[in-house]
C-alpha positions as MATLAB code, in Angstrom:
seq = 'XXXXXXXXXXXXXXXXXXXXXXXXXXXXXXXXXXXXXXXXXXXXXXXXXXXXXXXXXXXXXXXXXXXXXXXXXXXXXXXXXXXXXXXXXXXXXXXXXXXXXXXXXXXXXXXXXXXXXXXXXXXXXXXXXXXXXXXXXXXXXXXXXXXXXXXXXXXXXXXXXXXXXXXXXXXXXXXXXXXXXXXXXXXXXXXXXXXXXXXXXXX';
ca = [
     -52.352  -54.192 -111.003;
     -52.290  -56.656 -108.051;
     -55.687  -58.331 -107.756;
     -55.330  -58.873 -104.002;
     -54.717  -55.170 -103.444;
     -57.670  -54.216 -105.640;
     -60.043  -56.603 -103.851;
     -58.933  -55.505 -100.385;
     -59.083  -51.792 -101.204;
     -62.515  -52.183 -102.798;
     -63.900  -54.066  -99.804;
     -62.501  -51.686  -97.172;
     -63.312  -48.574  -99.199;
     -66.921  -49.714  -99.508;
     -67.044  -50.460  -95.781;
     -65.603  -47.129  -94.555;
     -66.889  -44.776  -97.242;
     -65.661  -41.636  -99.045;
     -65.023  -39.521  -95.937;
     -62.423  -41.932  -94.540;
     -60.752  -42.214  -97.935;
     -60.438  -38.454  -98.276;
     -59.090  -38.269  -94.736;
     -56.424  -40.851  -95.539;
     -55.514  -38.974  -98.703;
     -55.030  -35.748  -96.754;
     -52.527  -37.533  -94.500;
     -50.202  -38.208  -97.435;
     -50.917  -35.429  -99.909;
     -49.510  -35.456 -103.438;
     -50.238  -38.387 -105.729;
     -51.657  -40.521 -102.917;
     -54.223  -37.837 -102.090;
     -55.245  -37.642 -105.747;
     -55.757  -41.411 -105.937;
     -57.627  -41.415 -102.606;
     -59.953  -38.693 -103.901;
     -60.555  -40.624 -107.113;
     -61.336  -43.701 -105.058;
     -63.655  -41.706 -102.785;
     -65.499  -40.401 -105.828;
     -65.873  -43.938 -107.168;
     -67.318  -45.151 -103.863;
     -69.612  -42.130 -103.692;
     -70.894  -42.856 -107.199;
     -71.449  -46.557 -106.453;
     -73.252  -45.742 -103.193;
     -75.766  -43.692 -105.151;
     -76.215  -46.122 -108.027;
     -75.875  -49.671 -106.653;
     -77.847  -51.459 -103.944;
     -76.459  -54.130 -101.632;
     -73.108  -54.247  -99.854;
     -71.705  -57.148 -101.889;
     -72.803  -55.606 -105.189;
     -71.260  -52.264 -104.221;
     -67.926  -53.878 -103.319;
     -67.908  -55.794 -106.602;
     -68.635  -52.660 -108.609;
     -65.956  -50.664 -106.783;
     -63.488  -53.488 -107.453;
     -64.278  -53.336 -111.163;
     -63.774  -49.574 -111.232;
     -60.554  -49.675 -109.215;
     -59.151  -52.223 -111.688;
     -59.543  -49.577 -114.377;
     -57.272  -47.083 -112.618;
     -53.875  -46.445 -114.231;
     -51.124  -48.965 -113.364;
     -49.046  -46.248 -111.683;
     -51.835  -45.882 -109.088;
     -50.945  -49.280 -107.592;
     -48.219  -47.867 -105.335;
     -50.654  -45.302 -103.963;
     -53.333  -47.967 -103.538;
     -50.915  -50.021 -101.441;
     -50.490  -47.032  -99.108;
     -54.249  -46.509  -98.942;
     -54.814  -50.217  -98.281;
     -52.351  -50.127  -95.412;
     -54.125  -47.176  -93.799;
     -57.561  -48.740  -94.304;
     -56.366  -51.925  -92.611;
     -54.991  -49.870  -89.708;
     -58.372  -48.149  -89.406;
     -60.160  -51.489  -89.386;
     -57.848  -52.839  -86.677;
     -58.318  -49.667  -84.643;
     -62.093  -50.028  -84.774;
     -61.900  -53.697  -83.838;
     -59.708  -52.807  -80.869;
     -62.242  -50.198  -79.750;
     -65.048  -52.754  -79.993;
     -63.072  -55.284  -77.962;
     -62.269  -52.661  -75.331;
     -65.951  -51.731  -75.112;
     -66.913  -55.377  -74.646;
     -64.193  -55.816  -72.038;
     -65.398  -52.744  -70.141;
     -69.005  -53.946  -70.338;
     -68.048  -57.378  -69.023;
     -65.983  -55.853  -66.226;
     -68.860  -53.590  -65.211;
     -71.276  -56.523  -65.208;
     -69.001  -58.607  -63.007;
     -68.411  -55.667  -60.659;
     -72.165  -55.251  -60.279;
     -72.566  -58.967  -59.583;
     -69.795  -58.957  -56.955;
     -71.266  -55.882  -55.298;
     -74.632  -57.592  -55.083;
     -73.098  -60.793  -53.680;
     -71.485  -58.853  -50.823;
     -74.396  -56.507  -50.118;
     -75.528  -56.173  -46.520;
     -79.168  -56.530  -47.514;
     -79.939  -60.257  -47.493;
     -82.555  -59.937  -50.237;
     -80.121  -58.156  -52.568;
     -77.333  -60.588  -51.736;
     -79.396  -63.624  -52.718;
     -81.289  -62.219  -55.704;
     -78.653  -62.783  -58.408;
     -77.492  -66.253  -57.262;
     -81.108  -67.373  -57.023;
     -81.900  -65.943  -60.440;
     -78.878  -67.726  -61.913;
     -79.972  -71.048  -60.431;
     -83.511  -70.568  -61.727;
     -82.064  -69.811  -65.164;
     -80.110  -73.084  -65.161;
     -83.036  -75.121  -63.813;
     -85.429  -73.625  -66.365;
     -83.084  -74.437  -69.241;
     -82.559  -78.025  -68.101;
     -86.295  -78.544  -67.476;
     -87.184  -77.081  -70.870;
     -84.702  -79.250  -72.783;
     -85.603  -82.354  -70.801;
     -89.372  -81.909  -71.256;
     -89.369  -81.156  -74.969;
     -86.727  -83.725  -75.876;
     -88.628  -86.298  -73.817;
     -91.658  -85.599  -75.985;
     -89.523  -85.791  -79.144;
     -88.073  -89.121  -78.041;
     -91.600  -90.504  -78.146;
     -92.313  -88.913  -81.538;
     -94.218  -85.922  -80.156;
     -92.799  -82.678  -81.473;
     -89.343  -81.707  -82.703;
     -87.604  -81.316  -79.379;
     -86.189  -78.238  -77.670;
     -85.398  -75.078  -79.609;
     -81.751  -74.274  -78.944;
     -82.126  -70.518  -79.466;
     -84.826  -70.385  -76.797;
     -82.784  -72.647  -74.519;
     -79.875  -70.224  -74.976;
     -82.080  -67.345  -73.819;
     -83.112  -69.318  -70.732;
     -79.550  -70.138  -69.716;
     -78.062  -66.712  -70.550;
     -78.531  -65.221  -67.023;
     -76.773  -68.231  -65.475;
     -73.823  -68.013  -67.877;
     -73.544  -64.264  -67.311;
     -73.493  -64.759  -63.549;
     -70.794  -67.407  -63.941;
     -68.630  -64.867  -65.771;
     -68.857  -66.025  -69.380;
     -67.734  -63.215  -71.700;
     -69.307  -64.721  -74.790;
     -72.004  -67.317  -74.910;
     -72.164  -69.709  -77.813;
     -75.694  -70.515  -76.760;
     -76.255  -73.170  -79.365;
     -72.982  -74.923  -78.571;
     -73.367  -75.027  -74.788;
     -77.052  -75.891  -74.729;
     -76.576  -78.492  -77.481;
     -74.130  -80.305  -75.210;
     -76.818  -80.458  -72.522;
     -79.413  -81.469  -75.092;
     -77.252  -84.285  -76.506;
     -76.754  -85.745  -73.044;
     -80.514  -85.813  -72.432;
     -81.196  -87.141  -75.924;
     -78.812  -90.054  -75.436;
     -80.538  -90.993  -72.206;
     -84.006  -90.624  -73.697;
     -83.071  -92.731  -76.735;
     -81.943  -95.482  -74.403;
     -85.194  -95.147  -72.453;
     -87.264  -95.368  -75.640;
     -85.313  -98.429  -76.833;
     -85.865 -100.201  -73.523;
     -89.564  -99.285  -73.676;
     -89.908 -100.819  -77.154;
     -88.093 -103.988  -76.075;
     -90.324 -104.242  -73.023;
     -93.424 -103.970  -75.182;
     -92.269 -107.001  -77.170;
];
């Protein structure tokens, strides 16, 4: 029996559970439905007897490998449907994120064009404060680290500080560590130079 098919079926079957497997089996009927039910029963048994996602998938893979060789054709059909289900769910997640981003940007644009001056300036001001706070935080803590006081800025916290600014600027995803690390590295290079010059001056 093809190892790749077994591994994929085991992983997806563990992820989606017995109900989805039985549903897929009912779509085909016949031999495929029988194999899908057997697979659903295996997953159900493993769910009740094994802890941990990785351990469950491994156990299901071992059990699937013990199915009769003639079940491989049916497993290929089941694998195909499980992969379609996974892609469908991913598409739904992406659509949800797209809708959320669109709604956020619509809200921002509405606020930027509001007649009320206070409302119109609230978000841009908040975004600027977010950027300034992030830069000040990184600069202050990395300045201390450059002179051997502390470990420097925490990038996760810096990411939280800059998140409102990036959202206002329309970023759909924020690799907080990546973007703030770029800022941090620029400051660190300057501070290292400053420290070097300070040491030379002391000599």
